[in-house]
mmCIF file with all atom_site columns, C-alpha atoms in Angstrom:
data_model
loop_
_atom_site.group_PDB
_atom_site.id
_atom_site.type_symbol
_atom_site.label_atom_id
_atom_site.label_alt_id
_atom_site.label_comp_id
_atom_site.label_asym_id
_atom_site.label_entity_id
_atom_site.label_seq_id
_atom_site.pdbx_PDB_ins_code
_atom_site.Cartn_x
_atom_site.Cartn_y
_atom_site.Cartn_z
_atom_site.occupancy
_atom_site.B_iso_or_equiv
_atom_site.pdbx_formal_charge
_atom_site.auth_seq_id
_atom_site.auth_comp_id
_atom_site.auth_asym_id
_atom_site.auth_atom_id
_atom_site.pdbx_PDB_model_num
ATOM 1   C CA . UNK A 1 1   ? 61.195 80.319  -52.584 1.00 0.00 ? 1   UNK A CA 1
ATOM 2   C CA . UNK A 1 2   ? 58.425 82.230  -52.293 1.00 0.00 ? 2   UNK A CA 1
ATOM 3   C CA . UNK A 1 3   ? 57.959 81.606  -49.029 1.00 0.00 ? 3   UNK A CA 1
ATOM 4   C CA . UNK A 1 4   ? 61.238 82.335  -48.530 1.00 0.00 ? 4   UNK A CA 1
ATOM 5   C CA . UNK A 1 5   ? 61.208 86.007  -50.256 1.00 0.00 ? 5   UNK A CA 1
ATOM 6   C CA . UNK A 1 6   ? 58.288 87.116  -48.544 1.00 0.00 ? 6   UNK A CA 1
ATOM 7   C CA . UNK A 1 7   ? 59.817 86.720  -44.986 1.00 0.00 ? 7   UNK A CA 1
ATOM 8   C CA . UNK A 1 8   ? 63.031 88.644  -46.917 1.00 0.00 ? 8   UNK A CA 1
ATOM 9   C CA . UNK A 1 9   ? 61.056 91.678  -47.581 1.00 0.00 ? 9   UNK A CA 1
ATOM 10  C CA . UNK A 1 10  ? 61.784 91.085  -51.305 1.00 0.00 ? 10  UNK A CA 1
ATOM 11  C CA . UNK A 1 11  ? 58.626 91.686  -52.594 1.00 0.00 ? 11  UNK A CA 1
ATOM 12  C CA . UNK A 1 12  ? 59.256 92.064  -56.020 1.00 0.00 ? 12  UNK A CA 1
ATOM 13  C CA . UNK A 1 13  ? 60.931 88.455  -56.623 1.00 0.00 ? 13  UNK A CA 1
ATOM 14  C CA . UNK A 1 14  ? 57.760 86.931  -54.287 1.00 0.00 ? 14  UNK A CA 1
ATOM 15  C CA . UNK A 1 15  ? 55.362 88.968  -56.736 1.00 0.00 ? 15  UNK A CA 1
ATOM 16  C CA . UNK A 1 16  ? 57.249 87.443  -59.885 1.00 0.00 ? 16  UNK A CA 1
ATOM 17  C CA . UNK A 1 17  ? 57.039 83.285  -58.401 1.00 0.00 ? 17  UNK A CA 1
ATOM 18  C CA . UNK A 1 18  ? 53.555 83.879  -57.700 1.00 0.00 ? 18  UNK A CA 1
ATOM 19  C CA . UNK A 1 19  ? 52.933 85.141  -62.120 1.00 0.00 ? 19  UNK A CA 1
ATOM 20  C CA . UNK A 1 20  ? 55.082 82.286  -62.640 1.00 0.00 ? 20  UNK A CA 1
ATOM 21  C CA . UNK A 1 21  ? 53.160 80.272  -60.253 1.00 0.00 ? 21  UNK A CA 1
ATOM 22  C CA . UNK A 1 22  ? 50.187 81.098  -62.145 1.00 0.00 ? 22  UNK A CA 1
ATOM 23  C CA . UNK A 1 23  ? 51.142 81.147  -65.251 1.00 0.00 ? 23  UNK A CA 1
ATOM 24  C CA . UNK A 1 24  ? 51.482 77.242  -64.612 1.00 0.00 ? 24  UNK A CA 1
ATOM 25  C CA . UNK A 1 25  ? 48.686 75.812  -62.293 1.00 0.00 ? 25  UNK A CA 1
ATOM 26  C CA . UNK A 1 26  ? 46.394 78.565  -63.350 1.00 0.00 ? 26  UNK A CA 1
ATOM 27  C CA . UNK A 1 27  ? 44.207 77.332  -60.180 1.00 0.00 ? 27  UNK A CA 1
ATOM 28  C CA . UNK A 1 28  ? 41.729 80.206  -57.885 1.00 0.00 ? 28  UNK A CA 1
ATOM 29  C CA . UNK A 1 29  ? 44.026 79.405  -55.234 1.00 0.00 ? 29  UNK A CA 1
ATOM 30  C CA . UNK A 1 30  ? 46.533 80.787  -56.694 1.00 0.00 ? 30  UNK A CA 1
ATOM 31  C CA . UNK A 1 31  ? 45.369 84.248  -58.907 1.00 0.00 ? 31  UNK A CA 1
ATOM 32  C CA . UNK A 1 32  ? 43.595 84.917  -54.901 1.00 0.00 ? 32  UNK A CA 1
ATOM 33  C CA . UNK A 1 33  ? 47.495 84.086  -53.717 1.00 0.00 ? 33  UNK A CA 1
ATOM 34  C CA . UNK A 1 34  ? 48.485 87.218  -56.407 1.00 0.00 ? 34  UNK A CA 1
ATOM 35  C CA . UNK A 1 35  ? 46.318 89.703  -56.137 1.00 0.00 ? 35  UNK A CA 1
ATOM 36  C CA . UNK A 1 36  ? 46.195 89.745  -52.850 1.00 0.00 ? 36  UNK A CA 1
ATOM 37  C CA . UNK A 1 37  ? 50.123 89.602  -53.384 1.00 0.00 ? 37  UNK A CA 1
ATOM 38  C CA . UNK A 1 38  ? 50.155 93.166  -56.378 1.00 0.00 ? 38  UNK A CA 1
ATOM 39  C CA . UNK A 1 39  ? 47.112 94.212  -53.376 1.00 0.00 ? 39  UNK A CA 1
ATOM 40  C CA . UNK A 1 40  ? 50.224 94.362  -50.055 1.00 0.00 ? 40  UNK A CA 1
ATOM 41  C CA . UNK A 1 41  ? 51.896 95.755  -52.703 1.00 0.00 ? 41  UNK A CA 1
ATOM 42  C CA . UNK A 1 42  ? 49.893 98.826  -52.778 1.00 0.00 ? 42  UNK A CA 1
ATOM 43  C CA . UNK A 1 43  ? 49.148 97.188  -56.825 1.00 0.00 ? 43  UNK A CA 1
ATOM 44  C CA . UNK A 1 44  ? 45.760 97.651  -56.268 1.00 0.00 ? 44  UNK A CA 1
ATOM 45  C CA . UNK A 1 45  ? 44.216 98.413  -59.395 1.00 0.00 ? 45  UNK A CA 1
ATOM 46  C CA . UNK A 1 46  ? 47.166 95.338  -60.756 1.00 0.00 ? 46  UNK A CA 1
ATOM 47  C CA . UNK A 1 47  ? 45.054 93.033  -58.166 1.00 0.00 ? 47  UNK A CA 1
ATOM 48  C CA . UNK A 1 48  ? 41.611 94.186  -59.199 1.00 0.00 ? 48  UNK A CA 1
ATOM 49  C CA . UNK A 1 49  ? 42.045 93.449  -63.003 1.00 0.00 ? 49  UNK A CA 1
ATOM 50  C CA . UNK A 1 50  ? 43.703 90.145  -62.752 1.00 0.00 ? 50  UNK A CA 1
ATOM 51  C CA . UNK A 1 51  ? 40.405 89.100  -60.279 1.00 0.00 ? 51  UNK A CA 1
ATOM 52  C CA . UNK A 1 52  ? 38.201 90.267  -63.387 1.00 0.00 ? 52  UNK A CA 1
ATOM 53  C CA . UNK A 1 53  ? 40.698 88.515  -65.988 1.00 0.00 ? 53  UNK A CA 1
ATOM 54  C CA . UNK A 1 54  ? 39.737 85.589  -64.046 1.00 0.00 ? 54  UNK A CA 1
ATOM 55  C CA . UNK A 1 55  ? 36.202 86.185  -63.832 1.00 0.00 ? 55  UNK A CA 1
ATOM 56  C CA . UNK A 1 56  ? 35.857 86.480  -68.004 1.00 0.00 ? 56  UNK A CA 1
ATOM 57  C CA . UNK A 1 57  ? 36.661 82.552  -67.900 1.00 0.00 ? 57  UNK A CA 1
ATOM 58  C CA . UNK A 1 58  ? 35.279 81.971  -64.638 1.00 0.00 ? 58  UNK A CA 1
ATOM 59  C CA . UNK A 1 59  ? 32.180 83.940  -64.104 1.00 0.00 ? 59  UNK A CA 1
ATOM 60  C CA . UNK A 1 60  ? 31.045 81.576  -61.199 1.00 0.00 ? 60  UNK A CA 1
ATOM 61  C CA . UNK A 1 61  ? 33.655 81.111  -58.550 1.00 0.00 ? 61  UNK A CA 1
ATOM 62  C CA . UNK A 1 62  ? 32.241 82.541  -55.771 1.00 0.00 ? 62  UNK A CA 1
ATOM 63  C CA . UNK A 1 63  ? 36.467 82.816  -54.299 1.00 0.00 ? 63  UNK A CA 1
ATOM 64  C CA . UNK A 1 64  ? 37.507 84.539  -55.943 1.00 0.00 ? 64  UNK A CA 1
ATOM 65  C CA . UNK A 1 65  ? 34.425 87.159  -55.832 1.00 0.00 ? 65  UNK A CA 1
ATOM 66  C CA . UNK A 1 66  ? 35.202 87.387  -52.787 1.00 0.00 ? 66  UNK A CA 1
ATOM 67  C CA . UNK A 1 67  ? 38.360 88.469  -52.948 1.00 0.00 ? 67  UNK A CA 1
ATOM 68  C CA . UNK A 1 68  ? 37.346 91.251  -55.607 1.00 0.00 ? 68  UNK A CA 1
ATOM 69  C CA . UNK A 1 69  ? 35.239 92.216  -52.954 1.00 0.00 ? 69  UNK A CA 1
ATOM 70  C CA . UNK A 1 70  ? 37.276 92.577  -50.730 1.00 0.00 ? 70  UNK A CA 1
ATOM 71  C CA . UNK A 1 71  ? 40.252 95.013  -52.476 1.00 0.00 ? 71  UNK A CA 1
ATOM 72  C CA . UNK A 1 72  ? 36.808 96.444  -53.355 1.00 0.00 ? 72  UNK A CA 1
ATOM 73  C CA . UNK A 1 73  ? 36.140 96.721  -49.840 1.00 0.00 ? 73  UNK A CA 1
ATOM 74  C CA . UNK A 1 74  ? 39.289 98.056  -48.852 1.00 0.00 ? 74  UNK A CA 1
ATOM 75  C CA . UNK A 1 75  ? 39.607 100.579 -51.615 1.00 0.00 ? 75  UNK A CA 1
ATOM 76  C CA . UNK A 1 76  ? 36.249 102.288 -50.422 1.00 0.00 ? 76  UNK A CA 1
ATOM 77  C CA . UNK A 1 77  ? 34.450 101.249 -54.391 1.00 0.00 ? 77  UNK A CA 1
ATOM 78  C CA . UNK A 1 78  ? 30.853 101.409 -51.915 1.00 0.00 ? 78  UNK A CA 1
ATOM 79  C CA . UNK A 1 79  ? 29.560 100.159 -55.745 1.00 0.00 ? 79  UNK A CA 1
ATOM 80  C CA . UNK A 1 80  ? 31.923 97.587  -57.330 1.00 0.00 ? 80  UNK A CA 1
ATOM 81  C CA . UNK A 1 81  ? 31.787 95.286  -53.380 1.00 0.00 ? 81  UNK A CA 1
ATOM 82  C CA . UNK A 1 82  ? 27.302 95.852  -53.298 1.00 0.00 ? 82  UNK A CA 1
ATOM 83  C CA . UNK A 1 83  ? 28.054 94.521  -57.404 1.00 0.00 ? 83  UNK A CA 1
ATOM 84  C CA . UNK A 1 84  ? 30.756 92.200  -56.226 1.00 0.00 ? 84  UNK A CA 1
ATOM 85  C CA . UNK A 1 85  ? 28.908 90.436  -53.642 1.00 0.00 ? 85  UNK A CA 1
ATOM 86  C CA . UNK A 1 86  ? 25.299 90.768  -55.568 1.00 0.00 ? 86  UNK A CA 1
ATOM 87  C CA . UNK A 1 87  ? 26.475 87.972  -58.187 1.00 0.00 ? 87  UNK A CA 1
ATOM 88  C CA . UNK A 1 88  ? 27.421 85.973  -54.997 1.00 0.00 ? 88  UNK A CA 1
ATOM 89  C CA . UNK A 1 89  ? 24.436 86.223  -53.707 1.00 0.00 ? 89  UNK A CA 1
ATOM 90  C CA . UNK A 1 90  ? 23.755 84.537  -57.484 1.00 0.00 ? 90  UNK A CA 1
ATOM 91  C CA . UNK A 1 91  ? 25.346 81.133  -56.931 1.00 0.00 ? 91  UNK A CA 1
ATOM 92  C CA . UNK A 1 92  ? 24.634 80.552  -53.332 1.00 0.00 ? 92  UNK A CA 1
ATOM 93  C CA . UNK A 1 93  ? 21.707 82.764  -52.291 1.00 0.00 ? 93  UNK A CA 1
ATOM 94  C CA . UNK A 1 94  ? 22.311 81.468  -48.605 1.00 0.00 ? 94  UNK A CA 1
ATOM 95  C CA . UNK A 1 95  ? 26.287 82.521  -48.921 1.00 0.00 ? 95  UNK A CA 1
ATOM 96  C CA . UNK A 1 96  ? 26.850 84.219  -45.225 1.00 0.00 ? 96  UNK A CA 1
ATOM 97  C CA . UNK A 1 97  ? 29.549 86.013  -45.691 1.00 0.00 ? 97  UNK A CA 1
ATOM 98  C CA . UNK A 1 98  ? 27.087 88.174  -48.392 1.00 0.00 ? 98  UNK A CA 1
ATOM 99  C CA . UNK A 1 99  ? 23.818 88.811  -46.784 1.00 0.00 ? 99  UNK A CA 1
ATOM 100 C CA . UNK A 1 100 ? 26.185 89.846  -43.608 1.00 0.00 ? 100 UNK A CA 1
ATOM 101 C CA . UNK A 1 101 ? 27.938 92.130  -45.226 1.00 0.00 ? 101 UNK A CA 1
ATOM 102 C CA . UNK A 1 102 ? 25.755 93.290  -48.488 1.00 0.00 ? 102 UNK A CA 1
ATOM 103 C CA . UNK A 1 103 ? 23.735 93.662  -45.538 1.00 0.00 ? 103 UNK A CA 1
ATOM 104 C CA . UNK A 1 104 ? 26.133 95.957  -44.115 1.00 0.00 ? 104 UNK A CA 1
ATOM 105 C CA . UNK A 1 105 ? 27.495 98.279  -46.917 1.00 0.00 ? 105 UNK A CA 1
ATOM 106 C CA . UNK A 1 106 ? 23.357 99.011  -47.534 1.00 0.00 ? 106 UNK A CA 1
ATOM 107 C CA . UNK A 1 107 ? 22.491 100.512 -44.253 1.00 0.00 ? 107 UNK A CA 1
ATOM 108 C CA . UNK A 1 108 ? 22.381 104.215 -45.308 1.00 0.00 ? 108 UNK A CA 1
ATOM 109 C CA . UNK A 1 109 ? 20.650 103.603 -48.784 1.00 0.00 ? 109 UNK A CA 1
ATOM 110 C CA . UNK A 1 110 ? 18.484 100.048 -48.470 1.00 0.00 ? 110 UNK A CA 1
ATOM 111 C CA . UNK A 1 111 ? 17.844 100.382 -45.240 1.00 0.00 ? 111 UNK A CA 1
ATOM 112 C CA . UNK A 1 112 ? 14.874 97.350  -45.551 1.00 0.00 ? 112 UNK A CA 1
ATOM 113 C CA . UNK A 1 113 ? 16.484 95.661  -47.801 1.00 0.00 ? 113 UNK A CA 1
ATOM 114 C CA . UNK A 1 114 ? 19.633 95.340  -45.393 1.00 0.00 ? 114 UNK A CA 1
ATOM 115 C CA . UNK A 1 115 ? 17.140 94.531  -43.048 1.00 0.00 ? 115 UNK A CA 1
ATOM 116 C CA . UNK A 1 116 ? 16.113 91.182  -45.542 1.00 0.00 ? 116 UNK A CA 1
ATOM 117 C CA . UNK A 1 117 ? 19.979 90.075  -45.602 1.00 0.00 ? 117 UNK A CA 1
ATOM 118 C CA . UNK A 1 118 ? 20.597 90.829  -42.793 1.00 0.00 ? 118 UNK A CA 1
ATOM 119 C CA . UNK A 1 119 ? 17.711 88.449  -40.365 1.00 0.00 ? 119 UNK A CA 1
ATOM 120 C CA . UNK A 1 120 ? 18.330 85.389  -43.751 1.00 0.00 ? 120 UNK A CA 1
ATOM 121 C CA . UNK A 1 121 ? 21.886 85.729  -42.661 1.00 0.00 ? 121 UNK A CA 1
ATOM 122 C CA . UNK A 1 122 ? 21.193 85.078  -39.034 1.00 0.00 ? 122 UNK A CA 1
ATOM 123 C CA . UNK A 1 123 ? 18.925 82.506  -39.986 1.00 0.00 ? 123 UNK A CA 1
ATOM 124 C CA . UNK A 1 124 ? 21.793 80.619  -42.026 1.00 0.00 ? 124 UNK A CA 1
ATOM 125 C CA . UNK A 1 125 ? 24.762 81.480  -39.198 1.00 0.00 ? 125 UNK A CA 1
ATOM 126 C CA . UNK A 1 126 ? 22.035 81.950  -35.973 1.00 0.00 ? 126 UNK A CA 1
ATOM 127 C CA . UNK A 1 127 ? 25.711 82.129  -33.313 1.00 0.00 ? 127 UNK A CA 1
ATOM 128 C CA . UNK A 1 128 ? 27.490 85.195  -35.166 1.00 0.00 ? 128 UNK A CA 1
ATOM 129 C CA . UNK A 1 129 ? 28.302 88.152  -33.036 1.00 0.00 ? 129 UNK A CA 1
ATOM 130 C CA . UNK A 1 130 ? 28.994 90.001  -36.292 1.00 0.00 ? 130 UNK A CA 1
ATOM 131 C CA . UNK A 1 131 ? 26.309 88.639  -37.869 1.00 0.00 ? 131 UNK A CA 1
ATOM 132 C CA . UNK A 1 132 ? 23.461 89.775  -35.207 1.00 0.00 ? 132 UNK A CA 1
ATOM 133 C CA . UNK A 1 133 ? 25.622 93.575  -34.514 1.00 0.00 ? 133 UNK A CA 1
ATOM 134 C CA . UNK A 1 134 ? 24.777 94.039  -38.732 1.00 0.00 ? 134 UNK A CA 1
ATOM 135 C CA . UNK A 1 135 ? 21.184 92.600  -37.771 1.00 0.00 ? 135 UNK A CA 1
ATOM 136 C CA . UNK A 1 136 ? 21.164 94.719  -35.260 1.00 0.00 ? 136 UNK A CA 1
ATOM 137 C CA . UNK A 1 137 ? 22.093 98.546  -36.469 1.00 0.00 ? 137 UNK A CA 1
ATOM 138 C CA . UNK A 1 138 ? 19.316 96.878  -39.472 1.00 0.00 ? 138 UNK A CA 1
ATOM 139 C CA . UNK A 1 139 ? 16.550 96.914  -36.866 1.00 0.00 ? 139 UNK A CA 1
ATOM 140 C CA . UNK A 1 140 ? 17.596 100.264 -35.330 1.00 0.00 ? 140 UNK A CA 1
ATOM 141 C CA . UNK A 1 141 ? 17.483 101.630 -39.019 1.00 0.00 ? 141 UNK A CA 1
ATOM 142 C CA . UNK A 1 142 ? 14.969 100.564 -39.606 1.00 0.00 ? 142 UNK A CA 1
ATOM 143 C CA . UNK A 1 143 ? 13.728 102.127 -36.396 1.00 0.00 ? 143 UNK A CA 1
ATOM 144 C CA . UNK A 1 144 ? 12.306 98.587  -34.613 1.00 0.00 ? 144 UNK A CA 1
ATOM 145 C CA . UNK A 1 145 ? 15.031 98.728  -31.507 1.00 0.00 ? 145 UNK A CA 1
ATOM 146 C CA . UNK A 1 146 ? 13.235 96.383  -28.970 1.00 0.00 ? 146 UNK A CA 1
ATOM 147 C CA . UNK A 1 147 ? 14.555 94.209  -31.814 1.00 0.00 ? 147 UNK A CA 1
ATOM 148 C CA . UNK A 1 148 ? 17.937 95.509  -32.298 1.00 0.00 ? 148 UNK A CA 1
ATOM 149 C CA . UNK A 1 149 ? 18.477 95.934  -28.789 1.00 0.00 ? 149 UNK A CA 1
ATOM 150 C CA . UNK A 1 150 ? 17.809 91.730  -27.940 1.00 0.00 ? 150 UNK A CA 1
ATOM 151 C CA . UNK A 1 151 ? 20.570 90.880  -31.170 1.00 0.00 ? 151 UNK A CA 1
ATOM 152 C CA . UNK A 1 152 ? 23.162 93.576  -29.455 1.00 0.00 ? 152 UNK A CA 1
ATOM 153 C CA . UNK A 1 153 ? 23.491 92.171  -26.626 1.00 0.00 ? 153 UNK A CA 1
ATOM 154 C CA . UNK A 1 154 ? 23.198 88.340  -27.824 1.00 0.00 ? 154 UNK A CA 1
ATOM 155 C CA . UNK A 1 155 ? 25.967 89.545  -29.803 1.00 0.00 ? 155 UNK A CA 1
ATOM 156 C CA . UNK A 1 156 ? 27.930 90.831  -26.784 1.00 0.00 ? 156 UNK A CA 1
ATOM 157 C CA . UNK A 1 157 ? 27.264 87.594  -24.953 1.00 0.00 ? 157 UNK A CA 1
ATOM 158 C CA . UNK A 1 158 ? 28.556 85.524  -28.647 1.00 0.00 ? 158 UNK A CA 1
ATOM 159 C CA . UNK A 1 159 ? 31.145 88.488  -28.710 1.00 0.00 ? 159 UNK A CA 1
ATOM 160 C CA . UNK A 1 160 ? 32.107 90.225  -24.959 1.00 0.00 ? 160 UNK A CA 1
ATOM 161 C CA . UNK A 1 161 ? 35.426 91.943  -25.818 1.00 0.00 ? 161 UNK A CA 1
ATOM 162 C CA . UNK A 1 162 ? 34.279 93.320  -30.333 1.00 0.00 ? 162 UNK A CA 1
ATOM 163 C CA . UNK A 1 163 ? 35.253 96.897  -29.984 1.00 0.00 ? 163 UNK A CA 1
ATOM 164 C CA . UNK A 1 164 ? 32.808 97.594  -32.900 1.00 0.00 ? 164 UNK A CA 1
ATOM 165 C CA . UNK A 1 165 ? 29.695 95.597  -31.753 1.00 0.00 ? 165 UNK A CA 1
ATOM 166 C CA . UNK A 1 166 ? 30.699 98.352  -27.937 1.00 0.00 ? 166 UNK A CA 1
ATOM 167 C CA . UNK A 1 167 ? 30.799 100.779 -30.168 1.00 0.00 ? 167 UNK A CA 1
ATOM 168 C CA . UNK A 1 168 ? 26.984 100.153 -31.756 1.00 0.00 ? 168 UNK A CA 1
ATOM 169 C CA . UNK A 1 169 ? 25.367 99.309  -28.619 1.00 0.00 ? 169 UNK A CA 1
ATOM 170 C CA . UNK A 1 170 ? 26.410 102.340 -27.371 1.00 0.00 ? 170 UNK A CA 1
ATOM 171 C CA . UNK A 1 171 ? 24.301 104.435 -30.984 1.00 0.00 ? 171 UNK A CA 1
ATOM 172 C CA . UNK A 1 172 ? 21.453 101.836 -29.822 1.00 0.00 ? 172 UNK A CA 1
ATOM 173 C CA . UNK A 1 173 ? 21.491 103.609 -25.860 1.00 0.00 ? 173 UNK A CA 1
ATOM 174 C CA . UNK A 1 174 ? 21.449 107.950 -28.214 1.00 0.00 ? 174 UNK A CA 1
ATOM 175 C CA . UNK A 1 175 ? 18.939 105.575 -30.385 1.00 0.00 ? 175 UNK A CA 1
ATOM 176 C CA . UNK A 1 176 ? 16.456 104.447 -27.706 1.00 0.00 ? 176 UNK A CA 1
ATOM 177 C CA . UNK A 1 177 ? 16.799 107.784 -25.848 1.00 0.00 ? 177 UNK A CA 1
ATOM 178 C CA . UNK A 1 178 ? 18.834 106.575 -23.270 1.00 0.00 ? 178 UNK A CA 1
ATOM 179 C CA . UNK A 1 179 ? 21.656 109.940 -23.977 1.00 0.00 ? 179 UNK A CA 1
ATOM 180 C CA . UNK A 1 180 ? 23.388 109.241 -20.406 1.00 0.00 ? 180 UNK A CA 1
ATOM 181 C CA . UNK A 1 181 ? 24.724 105.860 -21.678 1.00 0.00 ? 181 UNK A CA 1
ATOM 182 C CA . UNK A 1 182 ? 25.980 106.984 -24.770 1.00 0.00 ? 182 UNK A CA 1
ATOM 183 C CA . UNK A 1 183 ? 27.711 108.964 -23.153 1.00 0.00 ? 183 UNK A CA 1
ATOM 184 C CA . UNK A 1 184 ? 29.105 106.373 -20.448 1.00 0.00 ? 184 UNK A CA 1
ATOM 185 C CA . UNK A 1 185 ? 29.877 104.103 -22.953 1.00 0.00 ? 185 UNK A CA 1
ATOM 186 C CA . UNK A 1 186 ? 31.043 105.684 -25.828 1.00 0.00 ? 186 UNK A CA 1
ATOM 187 C CA . UNK A 1 187 ? 33.643 107.181 -22.791 1.00 0.00 ? 187 UNK A CA 1
ATOM 188 C CA . UNK A 1 188 ? 34.867 104.307 -22.276 1.00 0.00 ? 188 UNK A CA 1
ATOM 189 C CA . UNK A 1 189 ? 35.556 103.308 -25.497 1.00 0.00 ? 189 UNK A CA 1
ATOM 190 C CA . UNK A 1 190 ? 37.392 105.852 -25.754 1.00 0.00 ? 190 UNK A CA 1
ATOM 191 C CA . UNK A 1 191 ? 39.662 105.823 -23.203 1.00 0.00 ? 191 UNK A CA 1
ATOM 192 C CA . UNK A 1 192 ? 40.417 102.179 -22.574 1.00 0.00 ? 192 UNK A CA 1
ATOM 193 C CA . UNK A 1 193 ? 40.653 101.469 -25.837 1.00 0.00 ? 193 UNK A CA 1
ATOM 194 C CA . UNK A 1 194 ? 42.632 104.032 -28.079 1.00 0.00 ? 194 UNK A CA 1
ATOM 195 C CA . UNK A 1 195 ? 43.827 102.051 -31.279 1.00 0.00 ? 195 UNK A CA 1
ATOM 196 C CA . UNK A 1 196 ? 40.058 101.764 -31.889 1.00 0.00 ? 196 UNK A CA 1
ATOM 197 C CA . UNK A 1 197 ? 39.945 101.975 -35.214 1.00 0.00 ? 197 UNK A CA 1
ATOM 198 C CA . UNK A 1 198 ? 36.220 103.963 -35.335 1.00 0.00 ? 198 UNK A CA 1
ATOM 199 C CA . UNK A 1 199 ? 37.527 106.290 -32.639 1.00 0.00 ? 199 UNK A CA 1
ATOM 200 C CA . UNK A 1 200 ? 37.313 109.562 -35.269 1.00 0.00 ? 200 UNK A CA 1
ATOM 201 C CA . UNK A 1 201 ? 33.697 108.654 -35.594 1.00 0.00 ? 201 UNK A CA 1
ATOM 202 C CA . UNK A 1 202 ? 32.993 107.298 -31.409 1.00 0.00 ? 202 UNK A CA 1
ATOM 203 C CA . UNK A 1 203 ? 34.617 111.819 -30.399 1.00 0.00 ? 203 UNK A CA 1
ATOM 204 C CA . UNK A 1 204 ? 32.267 112.858 -33.661 1.00 0.00 ? 204 UNK A CA 1
ATOM 205 C CA . UNK A 1 205 ? 29.613 110.897 -31.756 1.00 0.00 ? 205 UNK A CA 1
ATOM 206 C CA . UNK A 1 206 ? 30.714 112.103 -28.912 1.00 0.00 ? 206 UNK A CA 1
ATOM 207 C CA . UNK A 1 207 ? 30.720 116.052 -28.663 1.00 0.00 ? 207 UNK A CA 1
ATOM 208 C CA . UNK A 1 208 ? 27.174 115.865 -30.327 1.00 0.00 ? 208 UNK A CA 1
ATOM 209 C CA . UNK A 1 209 ? 25.761 113.797 -27.371 1.00 0.00 ? 209 UNK A CA 1
ATOM 210 C CA . UNK A 1 210 ? 27.351 115.965 -25.458 1.00 0.00 ? 210 UNK A CA 1
#
């Protein structure tokens, strides 16, 4: 019935059905599904409250904390995201997603810790383009440009079509002093990928470099 309601676009019925399912079977997967539906309906505060209520009685539920961190992230509540990922790492010190994402959120405020976290994530999962990308940005923030170049090149081998990695490679070129190369890379991104999510930021950097 829930799937049918979803297909019809009847979000209210879908939400009521998920609430019923959760009351009958209060499990991690069901509370996450309920929170995800609330989030999809635009009721972020209810989704957050739902997961917080669950975590009051299930503090060690890593999956629920992952979902809560994701919702906070989509709402740009950085401090809350950081807190959830730190809690996850207390429960699972090698949780690769928490290591990588926490490193990303700390790039500006604590680049040294971001580098430590990204390096550990890379040791846990050494063949991930996205993790190598985070590591490269952390290395760049710490002025380790040679290491950053090695990491970003490896990331591009693993994920050559990833626009985020291509964007960060252009930023690294600028940090390396290769202004013309950075300009060419950014021009290519902007002209060839009109739906690039970081387009405005890329245009701002391009303007500054020119």
